Coordinates of C-alpha atoms in Angstrom, one line a residue:
Chain A
X1 CA 0.0 0.0 0.0
X2 CA 1.5 3.3 -1.1
X3 CA -0.6 5.6 1.0
X4 CA -3.6 7.9 0.0
X5 CA -3.9 8.5 -3.7
X6 CA -5.7 11.4 -5.2
X7 CA -6.6 11.9 -8.9
X8 CA -6.2 14.1 -10.7
X9 CA -3.3 16.2 -9.2
X10 CA -4.4 19.3 -11.1
X11 CA -7.7 20.3 -12.8
X12 CA -8.4 23.4 -14.7
X13 CA -12.1 23.9 -15.6
X14 CA -14.3 26.6 -17.0
X15 CA -16.9 28.2 -14.7
X16 CA -20.1 26.3 -14.8
X17 CA -18.6 22.9 -15.6
X18 CA -18.8 19.9 -13.4
X19 CA -15.7 18.2 -12.0
X20 CA -15.1 15.0 -10.1
X21 CA -12.2 14.1 -7.9
X22 CA -11.2 10.6 -6.7
X23 CA -9.5 9.5 -3.5
X24 CA -8.1 6.0 -2.8
X25 CA -7.5 5.7 0.9
X26 CA -5.2 3.2 2.7
X27 CA -7.0 -0.1 2.3
X28 CA -7.5 -0.9 5.9
X29 CA -8.6 2.6 6.9
X30 CA -12.3 2.8 7.5
X31 CA -12.5 6.5 7.9
X32 CA -12.1 9.0 5.0
X33 CA -12.2 12.8 5.1
X34 CA -12.3 15.6 2.6
X35 CA -10.8 19.0 3.3
X36 CA -10.5 22.1 1.3
X37 CA -7.5 24.3 1.5
X38 CA -7.3 27.8 -0.1
X39 CA -4.0 29.6 -0.6
X40 CA -2.3 30.5 2.6
X41 CA -4.9 28.9 4.8
X42 CA -5.2 25.8 6.8
X43 CA -7.4 22.9 5.5
X44 CA -11.1 23.2 6.3
X45 CA -13.3 20.1 6.9
X46 CA -15.8 19.3 4.3
X47 CA -17.1 15.8 4.9
X48 CA -16.4 12.5 6.5
X49 CA -17.2 8.8 5.9
X50 CA -17.0 5.8 8.1
X51 CA -17.0 2.9 5.7
X52 CA -19.7 3.8 3.1
X53 CA -21.7 6.0 5.4
X54 CA -21.4 9.8 5.1
X55 CA -21.6 10.8 8.8
X56 CA -21.0 14.5 8.7
X57 CA -21.1 17.4 6.2
X58 CA -19.8 20.9 6.8
X59 CA -22.0 23.8 6.0
X60 CA -19.1 24.7 3.6
X61 CA -20.4 21.9 1.5
X62 CA -23.1 23.6 -0.5
X63 CA -25.8 21.8 -2.6
X64 CA -23.4 21.9 -5.5
X65 CA -21.0 19.5 -3.7
X66 CA -21.6 15.8 -3.4
X67 CA -19.4 13.1 -2.1
X68 CA -19.7 9.3 -2.2
X69 CA -17.8 6.3 -0.9
X70 CA -19.4 3.2 -2.5
X71 CA -18.5 0.0 -0.8
X72 CA -16.4 1.8 1.7
X73 CA -13.4 1.9 -0.5
X74 CA -12.5 4.9 -2.8
X75 CA -14.4 8.1 -2.6
X76 CA -15.4 10.7 -5.1
X77 CA -16.1 14.4 -4.6
X78 CA -18.2 16.1 -7.3
X79 CA -18.6 19.8 -7.7
X80 CA -21.5 20.9 -10.0
X81 CA -21.7 24.2 -11.8
X82 CA -18.2 25.3 -10.6
X83 CA -17.6 28.8 -9.5
X84 CA -14.4 30.8 -9.2
X85 CA -14.6 30.6 -5.4
X86 CA -14.3 26.8 -5.7
X87 CA -10.7 27.2 -6.7
X88 CA -8.7 25.5 -4.0
X89 CA -6.7 22.4 -3.1
X90 CA -9.0 19.5 -2.2
X91 CA -7.3 17.1 0.3
X92 CA -8.3 13.6 1.2
X93 CA -7.2 11.9 4.4
X94 CA -7.9 8.5 5.8
X95 CA -7.5 6.9 9.2
X96 CA -8.2 3.8 11.1
X97 CA -11.2 4.8 13.2
X98 CA -11.0 4.0 16.8
X99 CA -10.3 5.9 20.0
X100 CA -6.6 6.2 20.0
X101 CA -3.7 7.8 18.2
X102 CA -5.7 9.1 15.2
X103 CA -3.1 8.2 12.6
X104 CA -4.3 10.3 9.7
X105 CA -2.7 9.9 6.3
X106 CA -3.1 12.7 3.8
X107 CA -3.0 12.5 0.0
X108 CA -1.2 15.0 -2.1
X109 CA -4.4 16.8 -3.0
X110 CA -6.2 17.9 -6.2
X111 CA -5.6 21.5 -7.1
X112 CA -8.7 22.9 -8.8
X113 CA -8.6 26.1 -10.8
X114 CA -11.8 27.5 -12.1
X115 CA -11.4 30.1 -14.9
Chain B
X1 CA -16.7 24.7 18.5
X2 CA -13.0 24.3 18.7
X3 CA -10.7 26.9 17.3
X4 CA -6.9 26.9 16.6
X5 CA -5.0 30.1 16.3
X6 CA -1.5 30.5 14.8
X7 CA -0.8 34.2 15.0
X8 CA 2.6 34.2 13.3
X9 CA 2.2 34.1 9.5
X10 CA 5.9 33.7 8.8
X11 CA 9.2 32.9 10.5
X12 CA 12.7 32.6 9.4
X13 CA 15.6 30.8 11.1
X14 CA 19.3 30.2 10.3
X15 CA 20.3 26.7 9.6
X16 CA 21.4 24.8 12.7
X17 CA 19.5 27.3 15.0
X18 CA 16.4 26.6 17.1
X19 CA 13.0 28.1 16.3
X20 CA 9.7 27.9 18.2
X21 CA 6.3 28.1 16.4
X22 CA 3.3 29.2 18.5
X23 CA -0.2 27.8 18.6
X24 CA -3.2 28.4 20.9
X25 CA -6.5 26.6 20.9
X26 CA -9.9 26.9 22.5
X27 CA -12.1 24.0 23.5
X28 CA -14.5 22.9 26.2
X29 CA -13.4 19.3 25.8
X30 CA -11.2 17.6 28.3
X31 CA -9.9 14.7 26.2
X32 CA -8.3 15.6 22.9
X33 CA -5.2 15.4 20.7
X34 CA -3.0 18.1 19.3
X35 CA -0.8 17.8 16.2
X36 CA 1.8 19.7 14.2
X37 CA 1.7 18.9 10.5
X38 CA 4.3 19.9 8.0
X39 CA 3.4 20.8 4.4
X40 CA 6.4 21.3 2.1
X41 CA 5.7 23.3 -1.1
X42 CA 3.6 21.3 -3.5
X43 CA 3.9 18.2 -1.4
X44 CA 1.5 16.3 0.9
X45 CA 0.9 17.0 4.5
X46 CA 2.9 14.9 7.0
X47 CA 2.6 14.5 10.7
X48 CA 5.5 16.0 12.7
X49 CA 4.4 15.3 16.3
X50 CA 1.3 14.4 18.3
X51 CA 0.4 15.2 21.9
X52 CA -2.4 13.5 23.9
X53 CA -4.1 16.0 26.3
X54 CA -4.2 13.6 29.2
X55 CA -0.4 13.1 29.1
X56 CA 1.5 15.8 31.0
X57 CA 4.8 14.8 29.5
X58 CA 5.7 16.9 26.4
X59 CA 6.0 14.8 23.2
X60 CA 9.4 14.6 21.5
X61 CA 10.4 13.3 18.1
X62 CA 14.1 13.6 17.3
X63 CA 14.7 17.4 16.7
X64 CA 11.0 18.2 17.2
X65 CA 9.5 18.8 20.6
X66 CA 6.4 20.5 22.0
X67 CA 5.6 22.7 25.0
X68 CA 2.1 21.7 25.9
X69 CA 0.4 24.0 28.5
X70 CA -3.1 22.6 29.0
X71 CA -4.3 25.2 31.3
X72 CA -3.2 28.0 29.0
X73 CA -4.4 26.0 26.0
X74 CA -1.0 26.6 24.3
X75 CA 0.9 24.1 22.1
X76 CA 4.2 25.4 20.7
X77 CA 6.6 23.4 18.5
X78 CA 10.3 23.7 18.9
X79 CA 12.6 22.7 16.1
X80 CA 16.2 22.2 17.1
X81 CA 19.2 22.2 14.8
X82 CA 17.0 23.5 11.9
X83 CA 17.7 22.0 8.5
X84 CA 17.0 23.3 5.0
X85 CA 14.5 20.5 4.5
X86 CA 12.5 22.0 7.4
X87 CA 11.4 24.8 5.1
X88 CA 7.6 24.3 4.8
X89 CA 4.2 25.5 6.1
X90 CA 3.5 24.2 9.6
X91 CA 0.0 23.7 10.8
X92 CA -1.2 23.2 14.3
X93 CA -4.3 21.0 14.5
X94 CA -6.8 19.7 17.1
X95 CA -9.1 16.8 17.4
X96 CA -11.4 15.8 20.2
X97 CA -12.0 12.2 21.1
X98 CA -15.6 12.4 19.9
X99 CA -17.2 10.3 17.2
X100 CA -16.2 11.9 14.0
X101 CA -12.5 12.7 14.8
X102 CA -12.3 15.6 12.3
X103 CA -9.2 17.8 12.5
X104 CA -9.5 21.5 13.1
X105 CA -6.5 23.4 11.7
X106 CA -4.9 26.7 12.3
X107 CA -4.0 29.0 9.4
X108 CA -0.5 27.8 9.4
X109 CA 2.9 29.4 9.5
X110 CA 5.5 29.6 6.7
X111 CA 8.9 28.6 8.0
X112 CA 12.0 29.4 6.0
X113 CA 15.4 28.0 6.9
X114 CA 18.3 30.1 5.7
X115 CA 21.6 28.5 4.7

């Protein structure tokens, strides 16, 4: 297992288009998180899955955003009708969910630019 | 809601010197974890050091150590013998031991190590 993989690394899209990002977590990790990071800021929580169940969504996640994690493996994050304000780095992280050391592993992120 | 504050946007240190990065947080929780993450330019976020709130002893990982003051809600990172490879953004982060274990990040600090 080589860690958390995110695809694509970079995405440039025109305003109004739909985009989809993929995250492949570490295989034995049952928890998966999506964060958004704008330039010069810390990551902000978007949503969280335990196995295939989406257990929490931030109010940052407008109706144009949807995330799935079918079968509790990889996850996708879709943004519909993109806006310039959606330009950011989208980070995925996974962890083995239990009360304990909270060993999160982050992916390298998908950098989205909306033009 | 938890908040994490990093008030220093940038710091610079000479190679081989020691530098301290500051972080304060606010929470009503009693059981939680604190982290320092490193994000090199265009690279993924990696864990530097982790502190469990119920442990009074400050965590240490090689050249990295923390000064955890629970009553003051302060969590600073000391980097000894700074190396050029330490140049990166550093984020302080918090997680409580609740169900969703989502991380709350500070805004980060850009550390530059000068040769």
